[in-house]
Coordinates of C-alpha atoms in Angstrom, one line a residue:
M80 CA 46.6 -24.9 -11.0
W81 CA 43.7 -27.3 -11.5
D82 CA 40.1 -26.4 -10.9
F83 CA 38.9 -28.6 -8.0
S84 CA 35.5 -30.0 -7.3
Y85 CA 33.5 -29.3 -4.2
D86 CA 30.1 -31.0 -4.0
W87 CA 27.8 -32.0 -1.2
V88 CA 26.3 -35.3 -2.3
E89 CA 23.2 -36.9 -0.7
D90 CA 24.3 -39.8 1.4
Y91 CA 21.1 -41.2 2.9
Y92 CA 17.7 -40.2 4.3
D93 CA 16.7 -40.9 7.9
E94 CA 12.9 -41.6 8.0
E95 CA 12.8 -41.4 11.8
T96 CA 14.3 -37.9 12.0
D97 CA 13.0 -36.8 8.5
E98 CA 16.5 -35.6 7.8
T99 CA 18.7 -36.0 4.7
Y100 CA 22.4 -36.5 5.3
Y101 CA 25.1 -35.4 2.9
T102 CA 28.7 -36.2 2.3
L103 CA 31.3 -33.8 0.9
E104 CA 33.0 -35.0 -2.2
T105 CA 36.1 -32.9 -3.1
D106 CA 39.4 -33.6 -4.7
I107 CA 41.2 -30.6 -3.0
P108 CA 44.3 -32.4 -1.8
W109 CA 44.8 -30.2 1.3
Y110 CA 41.2 -29.6 2.2
E111 CA 41.4 -31.1 5.6
R112 CA 44.7 -29.5 6.5
Y113 CA 44.8 -26.6 8.8
I114 CA 46.6 -24.1 6.6
T115 CA 47.7 -20.7 7.9
T116 CA 49.9 -19.5 5.1
V117 CA 49.7 -20.0 1.3
I118 CA 52.6 -19.1 -1.0
I119 CA 52.0 -19.3 -4.8
E120 CA 55.4 -19.3 -6.4
D121 CA 56.6 -18.1 -9.8
G122 CA 55.5 -20.2 -12.7
V123 CA 51.9 -20.8 -11.5
T124 CA 49.5 -19.0 -13.8
S125 CA 46.1 -19.6 -12.1
I126 CA 44.5 -20.4 -8.8
G127 CA 41.9 -23.1 -9.4
N128 CA 38.3 -23.0 -8.4
Y129 CA 37.7 -24.0 -4.7
A130 CA 41.5 -24.2 -4.2
F131 CA 41.6 -22.9 -0.6
T132 CA 37.9 -22.7 0.2
E133 CA 36.9 -23.1 3.9
Q134 CA 40.5 -22.7 5.1
Y135 CA 39.3 -21.0 8.2
D136 CA 42.7 -20.6 9.8
L137 CA 44.4 -19.0 6.7
E138 CA 45.9 -15.7 7.6
S139 CA 48.5 -14.9 4.9
V140 CA 48.5 -15.3 1.1
S141 CA 51.4 -14.5 -1.2
I142 CA 50.7 -14.7 -4.9
S143 CA 53.3 -14.7 -7.6
G144 CA 53.3 -12.2 -10.5
T145 CA 52.9 -15.0 -13.0
V146 CA 49.3 -15.7 -11.9
T147 CA 46.7 -14.2 -14.3
S148 CA 43.4 -15.5 -12.9
I149 CA 41.9 -16.3 -9.5
G150 CA 39.2 -18.9 -9.7
Q151 CA 35.7 -19.2 -8.3
Y152 CA 35.4 -19.8 -4.5
S153 CA 39.3 -20.0 -4.4
F154 CA 39.5 -18.2 -1.0
A155 CA 35.8 -18.3 0.0
W156 CA 35.2 -18.6 3.8
C157 CA 38.8 -17.9 4.7
E158 CA 37.5 -16.1 7.8
S159 CA 41.0 -15.3 9.3
L160 CA 42.4 -13.6 6.2
T161 CA 42.7 -9.9 6.9
E162 CA 44.4 -8.6 3.7
T163 CA 45.3 -9.8 0.3
D164 CA 47.6 -8.4 -2.5
V165 CA 46.4 -9.3 -6.0
P166 CA 49.6 -9.1 -8.1
A167 CA 50.0 -7.2 -11.4
G168 CA 49.2 -9.5 -14.2
V169 CA 46.0 -10.9 -12.8
T170 CA 43.2 -10.1 -15.3
S171 CA 40.2 -11.8 -13.6
I172 CA 38.9 -12.5 -10.1
G173 CA 36.3 -15.2 -10.2
S174 CA 32.8 -15.2 -8.8
W175 CA 32.7 -15.8 -5.0
A176 CA 36.5 -15.8 -4.9
F177 CA 36.7 -14.0 -1.5
E178 CA 33.1 -14.6 -0.4
C179 CA 32.6 -14.5 3.4
C180 CA 36.2 -13.5 4.1
T181 CA 34.7 -11.7 7.1
S182 CA 38.0 -10.4 8.6
L183 CA 39.3 -9.0 5.3
T184 CA 39.9 -5.3 5.8
E185 CA 42.3 -4.4 2.9
V186 CA 42.7 -5.5 -0.7
T187 CA 45.2 -4.4 -3.3
I188 CA 44.0 -4.7 -6.9
P189 CA 46.2 -4.0 -10.0
N190 CA 45.1 -2.1 -13.1
S191 CA 45.6 -5.3 -15.1
V192 CA 42.3 -6.6 -13.7
T193 CA 39.5 -6.4 -16.3
S194 CA 36.7 -8.4 -14.6
I195 CA 35.6 -9.1 -11.0
G196 CA 32.9 -11.8 -10.9
D197 CA 29.5 -11.8 -9.2
A198 CA 29.8 -11.8 -5.4
A199 CA 33.6 -12.0 -5.5
F200 CA 33.6 -10.0 -2.3
E201 CA 30.2 -10.7 -1.0
N202 CA 29.8 -10.6 2.8
C203 CA 33.3 -9.1 3.3
F204 CA 31.8 -7.0 6.1
S205 CA 35.1 -5.7 7.4
L206 CA 36.5 -4.5 4.0
E207 CA 37.3 -0.8 4.3
T208 CA 40.3 -0.1 2.0
V209 CA 41.1 -0.9 -1.6
Y210 CA 44.4 0.1 -3.2
Y211 CA 44.1 0.3 -7.0
S212 CA 47.1 0.8 -9.2
G213 CA 45.2 2.6 -11.9
T214 CA 43.2 5.8 -12.2
Q215 CA 39.5 6.3 -11.3
N216 CA 38.7 6.1 -15.1
D217 CA 40.5 2.8 -15.3
W218 CA 38.5 1.5 -12.3
S219 CA 35.3 2.5 -14.0
E220 CA 36.2 0.3 -17.0
I221 CA 36.4 -2.9 -14.9
S222 CA 33.5 -5.2 -15.3
I223 CA 32.3 -5.7 -11.7
G224 CA 29.6 -8.3 -11.2
V225 CA 26.6 -7.9 -8.9
Y226 CA 26.7 -8.3 -5.1
N227 CA 30.1 -6.6 -4.7
N228 CA 28.9 -3.6 -2.8
F229 CA 31.4 -4.3 0.1
L230 CA 34.2 -3.8 -2.5
T231 CA 32.7 -0.8 -4.3
Q232 CA 31.7 1.0 -1.2
A233 CA 35.1 0.7 0.5
T234 CA 37.4 3.7 0.2
I235 CA 39.4 3.2 -3.0
Y236 CA 42.8 4.8 -3.4
F237 CA 43.9 5.5 -7.0
S238 CA 47.4 5.7 -8.5
D239 CA 47.2 9.5 -8.9
G240 CA 46.7 10.1 -5.1
S241 CA 43.0 10.6 -5.3
S242 CA 40.4 8.4 -3.6
S243 CA 36.8 7.5 -4.0
D244 CA 36.1 9.7 -1.0
D245 CA 36.9 12.7 -3.2
D246 CA 33.9 12.0 -5.4
E247 CA 30.4 12.3 -4.0
T248 CA 29.2 9.7 -6.6
V249 CA 29.3 6.1 -5.4
A250 CA 27.9 4.6 -8.6
S251 CA 25.9 5.6 -11.7
G252 CA 24.5 4.2 -14.8
T253 CA 21.4 4.1 -17.1
C254 CA 17.9 2.9 -16.2
G255 CA 15.9 3.8 -19.3
D256 CA 16.5 4.7 -22.9
N257 CA 16.9 8.3 -21.9
L258 CA 17.3 8.0 -18.1
T259 CA 20.4 7.9 -15.9
W260 CA 20.9 7.3 -12.2
V261 CA 23.4 8.5 -9.7
L262 CA 23.9 7.2 -6.1
D263 CA 25.8 9.6 -3.9
K264 CA 27.6 9.0 -0.6
N265 CA 24.7 10.1 1.4
G266 CA 22.6 7.3 0.1
T267 CA 20.5 9.4 -2.3
L268 CA 19.8 7.8 -5.6
T269 CA 18.7 10.4 -8.2
I270 CA 17.0 9.4 -11.5
S271 CA 17.0 12.1 -14.3
G272 CA 16.3 12.4 -18.0
T273 CA 13.1 11.8 -19.9
G274 CA 10.8 8.8 -20.5
E275 CA 10.0 5.5 -18.9
M276 CA 12.2 3.6 -16.5
Y277 CA 13.1 0.0 -17.4
D278 CA 11.2 -2.8 -15.6
C279 CA 13.4 -5.0 -13.4
D280 CA 13.2 -8.4 -11.7
A281 CA 14.0 -8.4 -8.0
M282 CA 14.4 -12.2 -7.8
E283 CA 17.0 -12.0 -10.6
G284 CA 18.6 -8.9 -9.2
T285 CA 18.4 -7.0 -12.5
M286 CA 18.0 -3.5 -10.9
P287 CA 20.8 -1.4 -12.2
W288 CA 21.6 -0.5 -8.6
A289 CA 21.3 -4.0 -7.2
D290 CA 24.8 -4.0 -5.7
Y291 CA 23.9 -0.9 -3.8
M292 CA 20.4 -1.6 -2.7
D293 CA 21.3 -1.6 1.0
S294 CA 23.0 1.7 0.7
I295 CA 19.9 3.6 -0.7
T296 CA 18.3 5.7 1.9
A297 CA 16.5 8.2 -0.4
V298 CA 15.2 8.2 -3.9
V299 CA 14.6 11.3 -6.0
I300 CA 12.7 10.9 -9.3
E301 CA 13.3 14.1 -11.2
S302 CA 11.1 16.0 -13.7
G303 CA 10.9 14.3 -17.1
V304 CA 10.7 10.7 -15.8
T305 CA 7.3 9.3 -16.7
S306 CA 7.2 5.9 -15.0
I307 CA 8.8 4.0 -12.1
G308 CA 9.7 0.5 -13.4
K309 CA 8.6 -2.9 -12.0
D310 CA 10.6 -4.0 -8.9
A311 CA 12.8 -0.9 -9.2
F312 CA 13.3 -0.5 -5.4
C313 CA 11.8 -3.7 -4.1
W314 CA 13.6 -4.8 -0.9
A315 CA 15.3 -1.4 -0.5
G316 CA 15.3 -2.1 3.3
N317 CA 17.0 1.2 4.3
L318 CA 14.9 3.5 2.1
T319 CA 13.3 6.2 4.2
S320 CA 12.5 9.0 1.7
V321 CA 10.9 9.0 -1.8
T322 CA 10.4 12.1 -3.9
I323 CA 8.4 11.7 -7.2
A324 CA 8.2 14.5 -9.8
D325 CA 4.9 15.5 -11.2
T326 CA 5.8 14.1 -14.7
V327 CA 5.4 10.5 -13.5
T328 CA 2.2 8.8 -14.6
T329 CA 2.8 5.2 -13.6
I330 CA 4.1 3.6 -10.4
G331 CA 5.1 0.0 -11.3
T332 CA 4.4 -3.4 -9.8
E333 CA 6.2 -4.0 -6.5
C334 CA 8.4 -1.0 -7.2
F335 CA 8.6 -0.1 -3.5
A336 CA 7.5 -3.4 -2.0
Y337 CA 9.2 -4.3 1.3
C338 CA 10.6 -0.8 1.9
V339 CA 10.1 -1.4 5.6
L340 CA 11.5 1.9 6.8
L341 CA 9.5 4.2 4.5
T342 CA 7.1 6.2 6.7
E343 CA 5.5 8.7 4.4
L344 CA 4.8 9.2 0.7
V345 CA 3.5 11.8 -1.7
I346 CA 1.8 10.7 -4.9
P347 CA 1.9 13.7 -7.4
S348 CA -1.1 14.9 -9.4
S349 CA 0.4 13.4 -12.6
V350 CA 0.1 9.8 -11.5
T351 CA -2.8 8.0 -13.1
L352 CA -1.9 4.4 -12.2
I353 CA -0.5 2.6 -9.1
K354 CA 0.1 -1.0 -10.0
F355 CA -0.3 -4.3 -8.2
L356 CA 1.7 -4.6 -5.0
A357 CA 3.4 -1.3 -5.6
F358 CA 3.8 -0.6 -1.8
D359 CA 3.2 -4.1 -0.5
E360 CA 4.7 -4.7 3.0
C361 CA 5.7 -1.1 3.6
T362 CA 5.0 -1.8 7.2
A363 CA 6.2 1.5 8.6
L364 CA 4.2 3.6 6.1
E365 CA 2.0 5.9 8.3
A366 CA 0.8 8.6 5.9
V367 CA 0.1 8.9 2.2
T368 CA -0.6 12.2 0.4
I369 CA -2.5 11.7 -2.9
L370 CA -2.6 14.8 -5.1
S371 CA -4.0 12.9 -8.1
K372 CA -7.8 12.9 -8.6
A373 CA -7.9 10.8 -11.8
L374 CA -6.3 7.7 -10.5
T375 CA -6.6 3.9 -10.7
I376 CA -5.1 1.9 -7.8
E377 CA -4.7 -1.8 -8.7
D378 CA -5.4 -4.8 -6.4
A379 CA -3.1 -5.0 -3.3
A380 CA -1.2 -1.9 -4.1
F381 CA -1.1 -1.1 -0.4
L382 CA -1.3 -4.6 0.9
S383 CA 0.1 -5.2 4.5
C384 CA 0.7 -1.5 5.1
S385 CA -0.3 -2.1 8.6
A386 CA 0.8 1.2 10.1
L387 CA -1.1 3.4 7.5
A388 CA -3.3 5.7 9.5
D389 CA -3.8 8.9 7.5
V390 CA -4.5 9.6 3.8
Y391 CA -4.4 13.2 2.6
F392 CA -6.4 13.6 -0.6
A393 CA -6.5 16.7 -2.8
G394 CA -10.1 16.2 -3.9
S395 CA -13.5 16.0 -2.3
S396 CA -15.2 13.0 -0.8
S397 CA -17.1 12.5 -4.0
E398 CA -13.9 12.6 -6.0
W399 CA -12.4 10.0 -3.7
A400 CA -15.4 7.8 -4.2
A401 CA -14.8 8.0 -8.0
I402 CA -11.2 6.6 -7.7
A403 CA -11.0 3.0 -8.9
I404 CA -9.5 1.2 -6.0
G405 CA -8.9 -2.6 -6.4
S406 CA -9.4 -5.3 -3.8
S407 CA -7.0 -6.0 -0.9
N408 CA -6.4 -2.3 -0.2
D409 CA -8.1 -2.2 3.1
C410 CA -5.1 -0.6 4.8
L411 CA -5.6 2.4 2.5
T412 CA -9.4 2.6 2.5
D413 CA -9.7 2.0 6.3
A414 CA -7.3 4.9 7.1
T415 CA -8.6 8.3 8.0
I416 CA -9.2 10.3 4.8
Y417 CA -8.6 14.0 4.9
Y418 CA -10.3 15.6 1.9
N419 CA -9.2 18.7 0.0
S420 CA -5.9 18.3 1.7
T421 CA -2.3 18.6 0.3
G422 CA -0.7 17.0 3.3
P423 CA -0.5 16.9 7.1
D424 CA 0.5 20.6 7.4
D425 CA -2.9 22.0 6.1
V426 CA -5.0 19.6 8.2
E427 CA -4.2 21.3 11.5
E428 CA -5.2 24.7 10.2
H429 CA -8.6 23.6 8.8
T430 CA -11.7 24.2 10.9
H431 CA -14.8 22.4 9.8
T432 CA -17.8 24.4 8.8
Y433 CA -20.9 22.4 8.4
D434 CA -23.9 22.9 6.1
T435 CA -27.5 22.5 7.4
P436 CA -28.1 18.8 8.1
T437 CA -29.6 16.2 5.9
W438 CA -32.4 14.4 7.7
A439 CA -33.2 10.7 7.5
W440 CA -36.4 9.3 9.1
S441 CA -37.0 5.7 10.0
G442 CA -40.8 5.6 9.9
T443 CA -42.0 8.1 12.5
S444 CA -40.3 6.8 15.5
S445 CA -36.7 7.8 14.9
A446 CA -34.5 10.1 12.8
T447 CA -30.9 11.2 12.3
A448 CA -29.3 14.4 11.1
T449 CA -26.1 14.2 9.1
F450 CA -23.8 17.3 9.0
T451 CA -21.3 17.6 6.1
C452 CA -18.3 19.9 6.2
T453 CA -18.5 22.5 3.4
E454 CA -15.1 21.3 2.1
G455 CA -16.4 17.7 2.0
D456 CA -13.7 16.3 4.3
D457 CA -15.9 15.3 7.3
T458 CA -19.4 14.1 8.1
Q459 CA -21.1 13.8 11.5
T460 CA -24.3 12.0 12.1
V461 CA -26.4 12.7 15.2
T462 CA -29.5 10.8 16.4
A463 CA -32.5 13.0 17.0
T464 CA -35.1 13.1 19.8
V465 CA -38.6 12.7 18.3
T466 CA -41.7 14.1 19.8
S467 CA -45.3 14.3 18.4
T468 CA -48.4 16.6 18.5
T469 CA -51.7 15.3 17.3
T470 CA -54.8 17.3 16.1
A471 CA -57.8 14.9 16.2
A472 CA -59.9 14.5 13.1
T473 CA -63.6 15.7 13.4
C474 CA -66.7 14.7 11.5
T475 CA -66.0 17.2 8.7
A476 CA -62.3 18.1 9.1
A477 CA -59.1 16.0 8.7
G478 CA -56.8 15.6 11.6
K479 CA -53.0 15.3 11.7
T480 CA -50.0 14.2 13.8
V481 CA -46.8 16.3 13.5
Y482 CA -43.6 14.5 14.4
T483 CA -40.7 16.8 15.3
A484 CA -37.1 15.6 15.3
K485 CA -34.6 17.7 17.2
V486 CA -30.8 17.6 17.5
T487 CA -28.2 19.8 19.1
F488 CA -24.9 20.1 17.2
E489 CA -22.0 22.4 18.0
G490 CA -24.2 24.5 20.3
E491 CA -27.0 24.9 17.7
T492 CA -30.4 23.3 17.7
Y493 CA -31.8 21.9 14.5
T494 CA -35.3 20.5 13.8
D495 CA -37.2 18.7 11.1
T496 CA -40.9 17.7 11.0
K497 CA -42.9 14.9 9.4
T498 CA -46.7 15.2 9.2
V499 CA -49.1 12.3 9.0
T500 CA -52.7 13.2 8.0
V501 CA -55.8 11.5 9.5
A502 CA -59.0 11.6 7.4
A503 CA -62.2 13.2 8.7
T504 CA -64.4 10.7 10.5
G505 CA -67.8 11.7 9.0
H506 CA -71.1 12.1 10.8
T507 CA -72.8 9.3 12.9
Y508 CA -76.6 9.9 12.6
T509 CA -79.3 8.6 15.0
T510 CA -82.8 7.5 14.0
P511 CA -84.6 10.4 12.2
T512 CA -87.4 12.5 13.6
W513 CA -90.4 12.7 11.2
A514 CA -92.6 15.8 10.6
W515 CA -96.0 15.3 8.7
S516 CA -98.2 18.0 7.2
E517 CA -101.8 18.3 8.5
D518 CA -103.1 16.6 5.4
Y519 CA -100.4 14.0 5.4
S520 CA -99.4 14.9 1.9
K521 CA -95.9 16.0 2.9
V522 CA -93.3 14.7 5.4
T523 CA -89.7 15.5 6.3
A524 CA -87.0 13.4 8.2
T525 CA -84.5 15.1 10.4
F526 CA -81.2 13.3 11.1
T527 CA -79.1 14.4 14.1
C528 CA -75.3 13.5 14.4
S529 CA -74.7 11.8 17.7
V530 CA -71.1 13.2 17.8
C531 CA -71.4 16.8 16.8
G532 CA -75.2 17.4 16.9
E533 CA -75.3 18.7 13.3
Q534 CA -78.8 18.0 11.7
E535 CA -79.7 17.1 8.2
T536 CA -83.4 17.4 7.0
A537 CA -84.6 15.6 4.0
A538 CA -88.1 15.6 2.3
A539 CA -89.6 12.2 2.0
T540 CA -91.7 10.7 -0.7
V541 CA -95.3 10.0 0.5
T542 CA -97.4 7.2 -0.8
Y543 CA -101.0 6.3 0.2
K544 CA -102.6 2.8 0.2
V545 CA -106.2 1.9 0.9
T546 CA -106.3 -0.6 3.6
T547 CA -110.2 -0.9 4.0
A548 CA -112.5 0.2 1.2
A549 CA -115.3 2.6 2.1
T550 CA -119.0 1.3 1.8
Y551 CA -122.3 3.1 1.5
T552 CA -122.7 2.9 5.2
A553 CA -119.1 2.9 6.5
A554 CA -116.0 4.9 6.0
G555 CA -112.9 3.2 4.7
T556 CA -109.2 3.5 6.0
G557 CA -105.9 4.0 4.3
A558 CA -102.1 4.3 5.3
Y559 CA -99.6 7.0 4.3
T560 CA -96.0 5.8 4.0
A561 CA -93.0 8.1 3.9

C-alpha cells in the first residue's frame, strides 16, 4: 500500500482575531469516509503511513498474513478500535501506528515482529492485555521505541503459558559503564553496580527508563554508585521515595527536578556536591536531612521547594555556616535548621541545654543576652532590663556609675555589669589667709577648699622695697611684699 501524506498547511492569517487558519492536505482517498471496518486481503504487503488515521468510527480491522509492515500513524486516533490482531509475518510496527487508540484493550503481536517504533502505542490508556506468540526471551529481543509504556506495562501472555505478571521485573537495562537498573512491578527502580551514572537529557527523553517514568514511585541507589546523572529522574511525577547510598558523591543537575510528590529526602554523608536545579520545583518536599558536612550546594539546587520547612543537619551551626550554598536557595536556608541531627526522630528527644549567655551592650542604655544550646542547634536572645548606681566623684577620689543588665531565662536570673569611671573633681580654693612674722621677714599663705574644707599652706617669698628714704631728721618708710 502507498504511504499517504497528511499535512496541515497554513491557509491565511486573520489580523483582526490574531489567528492563523490551516487547511488539511492529504491524498488518503477514503479520509472523509466514515469507515467502521477495514479488511486487508491477501497480496497486500504493507499498510501505508497515515492510511487510516483519524477514522474515529473504525471498530474492526482484519489484516492478511501477507502484510509485513504497518506504517507510521496508520491507525492513529482510531478511537473506537477495541482490539487488533497483528498477523504472523509482520516484522515492523511503525512509530505512532496506534497512537491515541484510546479504546484499545487487547493486542495480538506475532514473534515475527522485530521492531516497534516510538510511541506506536502512546496514549492507549485502556490497553490491558497483549498476546505474544513468542517466549519472554523473544519479547526482550524486540526493539521497542520510547513512549510505549502502555504496551510494555500491560499484561503480556507468552507462548509457553507464562505471563509478564509472573516476573516482578517490568524493565531493566544499563545506566552507566558498570551500572544496571531494574524497575519492578511495585514501581521501585533500583540502580546497582559501581561508578558514575550516565548524564541524560529530559527534553530528548534519553533516560534509560523514559518509557516508564510515570510508573516510578521509588528510587533506590545502591552502594557502589558514585553519582546520580543529570536529568536522571526529572519529571518523575509519581516519585515519592528516594534512597541514596553513602557511596554517592554527586547529585546531578535537575536529576530530581519536578518530582512533585517527593516529600522527604536524606542526603548521605558521602555527598560533596549538589548541582544546579537538582531539586527544582519539588513543591511537596517538606523535610531534608543532610548528613554531609563537607558540601557544596550550587545555585538554585532547591529552587521553588515551597513546602520545605525543616532541615536536619548532622553538624553544628558553625559547620552549617561553612557550607558553600549558592544563590536562589532561600527555600533551604529559610527553613528551620536542626543542628547535630540525623533526622526528625532525634529532634523530639533533644532537650536544649544552654551555656551562660553572651552579652551585647548598646552604649549604656540597653543590652541583650544570647543563650546558645550546648549542641549548637538553637540560640535565644533576650532583652535585658538596665539599672544604674552612681558613686559621685570627690575632690581627691574618682567616682563611677555601674550599669547592671538583668534577664530572666528558663527560671534563672543572669546579670552583667558595665562600669563608667568619673575623674576626681580636684579642690576649689578660696582667697588665701596670710600670716606674717613679727619682723615681717617671713609669711605664709593658707588656702582652704570651698568644697571639702581641706587646707594647703605655702611659704611665700618676701621682698622689701623702700618707699620713702630716711633723712637726718625723719624716719623713712618701706613696703614688704609676699
